[in-house]
Short mmCIF file of C-alpha atoms and ligand atoms in Angstrom, two decimals:
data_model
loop_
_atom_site.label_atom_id
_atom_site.label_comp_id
_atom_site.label_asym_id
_atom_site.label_seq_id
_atom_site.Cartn_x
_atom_site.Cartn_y
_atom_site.Cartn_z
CA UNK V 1 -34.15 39.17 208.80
CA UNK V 2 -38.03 38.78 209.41
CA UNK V 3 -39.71 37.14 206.35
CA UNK V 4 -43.06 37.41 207.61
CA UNK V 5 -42.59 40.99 208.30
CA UNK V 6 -40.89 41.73 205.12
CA UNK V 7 -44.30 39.93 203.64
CA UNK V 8 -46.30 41.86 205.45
CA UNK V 9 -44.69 45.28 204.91
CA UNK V 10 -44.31 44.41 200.71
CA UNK V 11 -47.55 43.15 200.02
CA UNK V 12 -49.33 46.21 201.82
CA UNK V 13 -47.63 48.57 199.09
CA UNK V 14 -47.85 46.60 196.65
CA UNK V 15 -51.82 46.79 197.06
CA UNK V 16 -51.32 50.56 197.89
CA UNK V 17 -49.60 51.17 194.85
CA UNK V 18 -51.98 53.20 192.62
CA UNK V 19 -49.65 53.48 189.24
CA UNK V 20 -47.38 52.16 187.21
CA UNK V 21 -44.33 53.79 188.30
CA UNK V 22 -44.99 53.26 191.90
CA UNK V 23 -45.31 49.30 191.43
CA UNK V 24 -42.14 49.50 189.28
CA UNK V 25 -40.11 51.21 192.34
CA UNK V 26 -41.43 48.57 194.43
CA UNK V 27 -40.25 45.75 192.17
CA UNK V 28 -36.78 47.32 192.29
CA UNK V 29 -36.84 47.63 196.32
CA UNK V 30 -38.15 44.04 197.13
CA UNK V 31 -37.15 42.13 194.11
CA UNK V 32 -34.32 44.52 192.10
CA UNK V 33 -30.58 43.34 192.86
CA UNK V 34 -29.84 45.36 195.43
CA UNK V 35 -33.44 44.62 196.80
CA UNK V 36 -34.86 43.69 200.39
CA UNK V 37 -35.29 39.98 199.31
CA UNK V 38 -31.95 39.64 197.64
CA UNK V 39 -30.56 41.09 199.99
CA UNK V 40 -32.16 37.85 202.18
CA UNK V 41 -31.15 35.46 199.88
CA UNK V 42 -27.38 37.13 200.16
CA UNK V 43 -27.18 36.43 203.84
CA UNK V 44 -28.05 32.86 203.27
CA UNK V 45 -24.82 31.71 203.36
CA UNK V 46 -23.79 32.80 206.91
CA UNK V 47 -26.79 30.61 207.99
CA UNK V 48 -26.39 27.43 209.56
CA UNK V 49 -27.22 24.95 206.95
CA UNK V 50 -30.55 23.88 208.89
CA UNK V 51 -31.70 27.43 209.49
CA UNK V 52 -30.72 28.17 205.56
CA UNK V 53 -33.23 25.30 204.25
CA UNK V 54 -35.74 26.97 205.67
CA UNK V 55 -34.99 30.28 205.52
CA UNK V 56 -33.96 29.94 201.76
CA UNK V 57 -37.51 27.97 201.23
CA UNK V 58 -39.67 31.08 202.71
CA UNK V 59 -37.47 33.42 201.00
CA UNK V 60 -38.22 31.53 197.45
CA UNK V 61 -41.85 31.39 197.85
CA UNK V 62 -42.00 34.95 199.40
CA UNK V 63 -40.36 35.96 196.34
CA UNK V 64 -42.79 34.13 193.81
CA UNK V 65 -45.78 35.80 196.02
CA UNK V 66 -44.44 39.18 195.07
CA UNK V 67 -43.57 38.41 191.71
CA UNK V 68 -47.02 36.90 191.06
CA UNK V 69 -48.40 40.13 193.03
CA UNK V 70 -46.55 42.58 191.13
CA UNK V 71 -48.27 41.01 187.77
CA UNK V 72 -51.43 40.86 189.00
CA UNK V 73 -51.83 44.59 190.25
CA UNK V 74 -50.07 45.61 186.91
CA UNK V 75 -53.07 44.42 185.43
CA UNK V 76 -55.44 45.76 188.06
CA UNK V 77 -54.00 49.11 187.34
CA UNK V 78 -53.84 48.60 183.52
CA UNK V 79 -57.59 47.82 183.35
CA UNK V 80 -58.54 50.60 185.65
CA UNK V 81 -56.99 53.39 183.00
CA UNK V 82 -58.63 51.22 179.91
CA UNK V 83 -61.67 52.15 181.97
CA UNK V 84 -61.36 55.79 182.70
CA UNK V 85 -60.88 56.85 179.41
CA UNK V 86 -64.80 56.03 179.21
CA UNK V 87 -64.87 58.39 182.29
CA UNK V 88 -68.39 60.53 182.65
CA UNK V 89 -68.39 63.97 183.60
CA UNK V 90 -71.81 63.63 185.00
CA UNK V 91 -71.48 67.60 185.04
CA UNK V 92 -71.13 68.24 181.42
CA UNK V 93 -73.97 69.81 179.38
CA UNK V 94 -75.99 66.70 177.73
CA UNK V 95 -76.77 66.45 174.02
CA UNK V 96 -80.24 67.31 173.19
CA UNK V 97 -82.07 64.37 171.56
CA UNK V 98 -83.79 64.74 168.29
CA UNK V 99 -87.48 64.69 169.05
CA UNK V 100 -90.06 63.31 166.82
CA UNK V 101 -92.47 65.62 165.53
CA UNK V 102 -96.37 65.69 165.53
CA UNK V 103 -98.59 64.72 162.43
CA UNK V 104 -99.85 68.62 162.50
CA UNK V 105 -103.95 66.88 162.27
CA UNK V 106 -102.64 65.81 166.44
CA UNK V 107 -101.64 69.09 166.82
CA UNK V 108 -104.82 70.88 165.57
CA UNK V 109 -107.38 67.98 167.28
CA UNK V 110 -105.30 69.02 170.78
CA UNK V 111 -106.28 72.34 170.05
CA UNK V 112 -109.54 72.23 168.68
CA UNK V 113 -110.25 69.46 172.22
CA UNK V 114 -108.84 72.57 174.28
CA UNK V 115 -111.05 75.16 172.82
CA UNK V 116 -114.11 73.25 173.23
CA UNK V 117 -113.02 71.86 176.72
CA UNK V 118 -113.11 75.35 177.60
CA UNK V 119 -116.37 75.98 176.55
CA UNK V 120 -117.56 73.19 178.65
CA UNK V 121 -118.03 70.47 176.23
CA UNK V 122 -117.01 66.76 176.83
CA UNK V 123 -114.75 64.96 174.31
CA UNK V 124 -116.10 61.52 173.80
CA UNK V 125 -115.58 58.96 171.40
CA UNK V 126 -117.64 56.51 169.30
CA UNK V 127 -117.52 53.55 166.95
CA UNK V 128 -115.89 53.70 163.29
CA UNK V 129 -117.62 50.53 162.33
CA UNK V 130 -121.35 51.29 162.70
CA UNK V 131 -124.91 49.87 161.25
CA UNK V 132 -126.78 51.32 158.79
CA UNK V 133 -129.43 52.21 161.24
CA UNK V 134 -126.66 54.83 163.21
CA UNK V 135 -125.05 55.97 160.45
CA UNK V 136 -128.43 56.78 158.38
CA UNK V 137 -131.68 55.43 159.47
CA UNK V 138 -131.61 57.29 163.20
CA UNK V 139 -130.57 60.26 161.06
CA UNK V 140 -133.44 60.47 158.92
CA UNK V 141 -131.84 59.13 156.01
CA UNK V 142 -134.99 56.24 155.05
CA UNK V 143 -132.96 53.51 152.63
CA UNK V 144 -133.34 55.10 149.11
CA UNK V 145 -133.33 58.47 150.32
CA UNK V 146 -130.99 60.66 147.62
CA UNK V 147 -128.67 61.99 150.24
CA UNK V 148 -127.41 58.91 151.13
CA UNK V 149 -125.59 59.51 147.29
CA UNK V 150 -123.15 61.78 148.36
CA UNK V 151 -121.98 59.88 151.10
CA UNK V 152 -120.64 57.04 148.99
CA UNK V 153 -120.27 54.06 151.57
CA UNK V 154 -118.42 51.19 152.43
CA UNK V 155 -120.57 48.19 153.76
CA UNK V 156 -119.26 45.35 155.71
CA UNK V 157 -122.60 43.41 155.26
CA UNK V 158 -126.46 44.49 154.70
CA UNK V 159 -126.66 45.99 158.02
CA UNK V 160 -122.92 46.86 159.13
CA UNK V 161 -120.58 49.87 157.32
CA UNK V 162 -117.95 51.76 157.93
CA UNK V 163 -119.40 55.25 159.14
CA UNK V 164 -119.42 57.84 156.86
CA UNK V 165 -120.05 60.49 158.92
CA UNK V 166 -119.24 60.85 162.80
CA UNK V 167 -123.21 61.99 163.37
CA UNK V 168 -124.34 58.43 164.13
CA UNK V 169 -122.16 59.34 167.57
CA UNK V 170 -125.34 61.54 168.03
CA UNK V 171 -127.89 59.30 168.83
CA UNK V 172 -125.99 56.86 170.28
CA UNK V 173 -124.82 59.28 172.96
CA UNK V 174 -128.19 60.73 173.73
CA UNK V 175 -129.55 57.07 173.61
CA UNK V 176 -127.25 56.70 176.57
CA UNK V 177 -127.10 60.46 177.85
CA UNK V 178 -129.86 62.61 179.80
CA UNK V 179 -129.89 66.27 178.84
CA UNK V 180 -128.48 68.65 179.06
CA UNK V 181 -125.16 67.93 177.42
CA UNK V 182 -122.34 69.42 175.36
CA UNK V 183 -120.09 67.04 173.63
CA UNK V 184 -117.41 66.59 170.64
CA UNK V 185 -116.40 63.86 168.62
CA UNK V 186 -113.66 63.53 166.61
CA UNK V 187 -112.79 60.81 164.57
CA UNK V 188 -111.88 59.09 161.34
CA UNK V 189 -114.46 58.18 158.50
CA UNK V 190 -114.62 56.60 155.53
CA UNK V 191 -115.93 57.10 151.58
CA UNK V 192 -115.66 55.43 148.95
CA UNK V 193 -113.65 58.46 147.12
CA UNK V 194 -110.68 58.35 145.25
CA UNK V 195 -107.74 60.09 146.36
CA UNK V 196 -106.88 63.26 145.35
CA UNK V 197 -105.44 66.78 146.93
CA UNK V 198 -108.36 67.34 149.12
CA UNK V 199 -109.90 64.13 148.80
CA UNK V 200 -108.71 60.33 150.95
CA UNK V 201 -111.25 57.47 151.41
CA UNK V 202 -110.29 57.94 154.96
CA UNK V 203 -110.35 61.59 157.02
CA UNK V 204 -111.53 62.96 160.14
CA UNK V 205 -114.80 64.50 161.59
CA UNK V 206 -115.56 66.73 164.12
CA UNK V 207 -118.85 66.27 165.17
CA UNK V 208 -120.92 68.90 168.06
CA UNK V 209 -123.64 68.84 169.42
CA UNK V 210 -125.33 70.62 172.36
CA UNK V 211 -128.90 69.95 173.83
CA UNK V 212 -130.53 72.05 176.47
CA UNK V 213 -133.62 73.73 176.83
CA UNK V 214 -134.14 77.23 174.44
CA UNK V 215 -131.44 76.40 172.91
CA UNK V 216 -131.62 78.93 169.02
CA UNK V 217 -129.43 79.25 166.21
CA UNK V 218 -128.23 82.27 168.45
CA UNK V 219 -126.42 79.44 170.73
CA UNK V 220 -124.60 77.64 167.86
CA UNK V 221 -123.48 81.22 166.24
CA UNK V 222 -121.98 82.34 169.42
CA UNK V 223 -120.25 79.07 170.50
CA UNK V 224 -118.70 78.54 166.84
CA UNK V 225 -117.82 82.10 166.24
CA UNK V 226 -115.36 81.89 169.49
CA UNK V 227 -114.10 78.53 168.14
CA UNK V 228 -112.83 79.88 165.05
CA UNK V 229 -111.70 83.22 166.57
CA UNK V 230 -109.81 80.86 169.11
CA UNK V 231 -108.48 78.76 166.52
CA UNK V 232 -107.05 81.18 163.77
CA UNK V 233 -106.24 83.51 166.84
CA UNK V 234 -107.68 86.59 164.93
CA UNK V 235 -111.35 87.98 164.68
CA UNK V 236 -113.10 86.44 161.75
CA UNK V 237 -116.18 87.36 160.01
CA UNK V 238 -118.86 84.44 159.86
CA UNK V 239 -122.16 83.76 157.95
CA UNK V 240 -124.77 80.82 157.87
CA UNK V 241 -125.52 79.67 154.32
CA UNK V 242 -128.64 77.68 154.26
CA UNK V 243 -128.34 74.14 153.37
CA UNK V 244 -129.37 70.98 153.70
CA UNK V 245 -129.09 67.83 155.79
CA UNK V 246 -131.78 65.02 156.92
CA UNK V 247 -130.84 65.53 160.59
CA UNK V 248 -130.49 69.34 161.38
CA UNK V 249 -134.49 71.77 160.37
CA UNK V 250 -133.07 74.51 159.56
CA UNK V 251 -129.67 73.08 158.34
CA UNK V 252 -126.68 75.89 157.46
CA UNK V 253 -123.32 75.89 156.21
CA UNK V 254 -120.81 78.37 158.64
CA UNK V 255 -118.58 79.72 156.45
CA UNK V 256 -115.47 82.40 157.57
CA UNK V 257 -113.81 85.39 155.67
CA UNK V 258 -111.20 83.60 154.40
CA UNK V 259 -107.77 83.33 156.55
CA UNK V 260 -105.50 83.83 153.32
CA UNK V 261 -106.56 87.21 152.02
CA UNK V 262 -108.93 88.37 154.95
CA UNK V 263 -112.01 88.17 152.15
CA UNK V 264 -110.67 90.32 149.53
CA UNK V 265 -111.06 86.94 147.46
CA UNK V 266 -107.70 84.85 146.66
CA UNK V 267 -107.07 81.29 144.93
CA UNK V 268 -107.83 79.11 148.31
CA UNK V 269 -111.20 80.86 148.94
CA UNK V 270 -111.75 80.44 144.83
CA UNK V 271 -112.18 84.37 144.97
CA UNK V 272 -115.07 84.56 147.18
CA UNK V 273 -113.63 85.79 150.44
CA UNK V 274 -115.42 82.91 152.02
CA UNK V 275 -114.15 79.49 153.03
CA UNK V 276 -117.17 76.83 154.20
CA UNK V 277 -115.96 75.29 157.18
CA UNK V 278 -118.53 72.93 158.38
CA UNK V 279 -122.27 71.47 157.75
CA UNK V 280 -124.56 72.13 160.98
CA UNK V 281 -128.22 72.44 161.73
CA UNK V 282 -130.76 72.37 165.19
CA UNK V 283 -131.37 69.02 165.73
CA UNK V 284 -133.93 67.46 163.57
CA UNK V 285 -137.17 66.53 165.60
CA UNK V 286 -136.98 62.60 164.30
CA UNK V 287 -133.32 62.57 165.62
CA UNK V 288 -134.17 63.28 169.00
CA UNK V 289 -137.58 60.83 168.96
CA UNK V 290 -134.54 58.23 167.15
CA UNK V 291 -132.71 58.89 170.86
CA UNK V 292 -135.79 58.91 172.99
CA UNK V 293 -135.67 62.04 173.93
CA UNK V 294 -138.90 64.68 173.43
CA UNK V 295 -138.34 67.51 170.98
CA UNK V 296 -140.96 69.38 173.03
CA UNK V 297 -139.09 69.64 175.41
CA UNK V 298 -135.54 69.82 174.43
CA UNK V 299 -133.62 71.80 171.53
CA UNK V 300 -129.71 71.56 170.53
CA UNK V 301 -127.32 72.58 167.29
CA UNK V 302 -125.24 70.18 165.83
CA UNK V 303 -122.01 70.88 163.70
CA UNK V 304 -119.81 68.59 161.80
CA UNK V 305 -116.66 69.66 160.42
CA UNK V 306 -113.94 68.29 158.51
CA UNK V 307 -110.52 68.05 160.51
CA UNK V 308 -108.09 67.72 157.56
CA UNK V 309 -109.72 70.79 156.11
CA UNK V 310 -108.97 72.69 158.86
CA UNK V 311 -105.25 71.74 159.62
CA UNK V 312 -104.73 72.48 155.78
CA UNK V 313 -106.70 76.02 156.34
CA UNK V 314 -104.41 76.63 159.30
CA UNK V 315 -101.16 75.45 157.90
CA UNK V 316 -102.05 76.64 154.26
CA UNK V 317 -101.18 72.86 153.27
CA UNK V 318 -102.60 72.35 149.88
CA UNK V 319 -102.76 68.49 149.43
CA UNK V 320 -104.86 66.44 152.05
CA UNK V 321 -102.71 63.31 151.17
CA UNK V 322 -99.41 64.73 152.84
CA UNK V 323 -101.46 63.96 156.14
CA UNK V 324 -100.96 60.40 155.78
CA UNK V 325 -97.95 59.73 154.20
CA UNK V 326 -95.56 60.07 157.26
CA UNK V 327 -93.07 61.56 155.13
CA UNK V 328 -90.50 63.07 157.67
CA UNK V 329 -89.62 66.17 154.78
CA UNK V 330 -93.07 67.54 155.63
CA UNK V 331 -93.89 66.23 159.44
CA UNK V 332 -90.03 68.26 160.64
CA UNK V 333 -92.61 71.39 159.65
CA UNK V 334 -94.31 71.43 162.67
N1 DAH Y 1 -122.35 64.68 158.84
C1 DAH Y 1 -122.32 65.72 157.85
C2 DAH Y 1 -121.38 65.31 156.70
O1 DAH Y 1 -120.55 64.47 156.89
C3 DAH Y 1 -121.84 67.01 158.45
C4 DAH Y 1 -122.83 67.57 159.40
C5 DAH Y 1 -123.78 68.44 158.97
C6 DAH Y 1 -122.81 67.25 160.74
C7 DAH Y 1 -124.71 68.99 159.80
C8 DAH Y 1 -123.73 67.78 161.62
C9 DAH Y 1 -124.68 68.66 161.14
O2 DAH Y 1 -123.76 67.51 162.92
O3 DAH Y 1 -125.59 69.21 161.98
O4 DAH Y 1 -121.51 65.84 155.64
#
C-alpha cells in the first residue's frame, strides 16, 4: 500500500469536506476499524521486519496527521455555522430609522429664506454682539432718546451690547454695500424681559430692507403682501397702521386678517380680526447719511418682524417658550 498516496488522497477530502457528516464518514473510511489506514497497519505483519519499521512509522504519523486534521476542520466547519446564523440577506427590506425632527422656528426661517429668495433678496447675516452706535445711534436713537425704553438692553460694557434689534444689520450692510440691494436678516436678539408665553429674553428677528431708486410704500405693500400670501398659503387681507420708529419717516405696522377666524375676531387676534405682524417704515433720511449713502438719491422700506411670532401664528402654538425647551413631546409635531 502507498502511504503517500493514501495522504494525498485523505487529506484532499478531508479539506473538501464541507459538513459535519461528511468529515464523520471520512473518519470512519481512513481511521474507523475497518478503515484504509487500519487496514495498513493490519498488513504490517506480513512485512519484513525492516520494511515494517518504516512502514509502521509513516503509517503512525499519517494517522496522527489525519486525526489532528479531522479536529481541526471540525472546528473550521463549527465556526463557519456559528457565523452564518448572523447571515445578511442584503436583499431584505431595511428598517427605517427614526429621524430627528426640526425645531418648527428652522422650518419656518427655511421657508420664510425661500420666499424671499424668490423675490430676489439676499439672505445675509450679521453680528449678535453689537455697539451701541449700530444698535441705536446709526438708527437715530441719540442716548436718552425715550424709545430706547422699550427695548430694554443688555450691555456688555459702555459701548458694547447685545443687539436688541436685528436693524443695526442695516447700516452695517449698506456701509459695506452699493445700491441697489434687497436683503434679509434673520437672527436671534436679546431683552432684558422676563419669560413668559409670548415673551424670552432671547428670540429671533427678521429684518428687510430694500434700497433702489423710486422706491414708495407701494414697493413694500406689494413685496410683503406676497410674503404672507406665500407663507399662510391663502389670500390674506393686509393694512398699514401708522406707527412709530426712529429709523423708518413714515413708520407703519402691517397687520393681516387674522389666520384663525379669517377676521371675524377670535381669542388669538383679541377679537379684532387683525394680527400685527411686523414694525416697518421707508428708510429714515439720517439712516442712510449714518451708511453714507445720499437720501437724494436713493429710497428703500425696511421691515422687521418677529420669527417666533410667526411660527406660533402658523402652527397656532400658544407659548413662545416651547421653542426652546427641546422637549421631544412637542418637536415629534412637526
Ligand atoms: N427693529 C424694530 C423692533 O425690534 C422692528 C422694525 C421696525 C424693524 C421698523 C424695521 C423697521 O426694519 O423698519 O421693534
Amino acid at each position: 500500500m502507498d502511504i503517500k498516496k493514501l495522504r494525498d488522497e485523505a487529506l484532499k477530502e478531508l479539506l473538501g469536506a464541507k459538513n459535519l457528516e461528511e468529515l464523520e464518514k471520512l473518519e470512519i473510511k481512513y481511521l474507523g476499524r475497518k478503515g484504509a489506514l487500519t487496514e495498513v497497519l493490519k498488513q504490517l505483519k506480513e512485512l519484513s521486519s525492516e520494511i515494517r519499521v518504516q512502514v509502521g512509522a509513516a503509517a503512525n504519523q499519517l494517522k496522527h496527521e489525519l486525526a489532528s486534521t479531522i479536529e481541526r476542520r471540525k472546528k473550521e466547519i463549527k465556526a463557519v455555522l456559528q457565523d452564518s446564523k448572523e447571515w445578511v440577506d442584503i436583499s431584505a427590506p431595511g428598517h427605517k430609522l427614526a429621524k430627528g425632527h426640526l425645531n418648527p422656528r428652522t422650518l419656518i426661517l427655511r421657508r420664510v429664506e425661500e420666499i424671499f429668495q424668490s423675490l430676489g433678496f439676499s439672505v445675509i447675516d450679521s453680528t449678535e454682539m453689537d455697539t451701541d452706535y449700530y444698535n441705536f445711534q446709526a438708527l437715530n436713537f441719540p442716548k436718552d432718546h425715550p424709545a430706547r425704553d422699550m427695548q430694554d438692553t443688555f450691555y456688555i460694557n459702555e459701548e458694547v451690547l447685545m443687539r436688541t434689534q436685528t436693524s443695526p444689520s442695516q447700516v452695517r450692510f449698506m456701509e459695506k454695500h452699493n445700491p441697489p440691494l434687497r436683503v434679509i436678516v434673520p437672527g436671534k436678539v436679546f431683552r432684558r424681559d422676563a419669560s413668559d408665553a409670548t415673551h424670552e429674553s432671547q428670540f429671533y428677528q427678521v429684518e428687510g430692507l430694500m434700497v433702489d431708486k423710486n422706491i414708495s410704500v407701494a414697493n413694500f405693500k406689494a413685496v410683503i403682501a406676497e410674503f404672507f400670501k406665500r407663507l399662510f398659503g391663502k389670500e390674506v387681507k393686509m393694512r398699514l397702521r401708522p406707527s412709530y420708529f426712529p429709523f423708518t419717516e413714515p413708520s407703519f405696522e402691517p397687520d393681516i386678517s387674522c389666520t384663525f377666524c379669517d377676521g371675524k375676531g377670535c381669542k388669538i387676534c383679541k377679537n379684532t380680526g387683525w394680527l400685527e405682524m411686523a414694525g416697518a417704515g421707508m428708510v429714515h433720511p439720517f439712516v442712510f447719511k449714518s451708511a453714507g449713502y445720499s437720501p437724494y438719491e436713493w429710497q428703500g422700506f425696511a421691515f422687521g418682524f418677529g420669527l417666533d411670532r410667526l411660527v406660533m401664528m402658523k402652527y397656532k402654538i400658544n407659548d413662545m417658550r416651547l421653542l426652546n425647551f427641546g422637549d421631544l413631546r412637542f418637536l415629534k409635531q412637526f
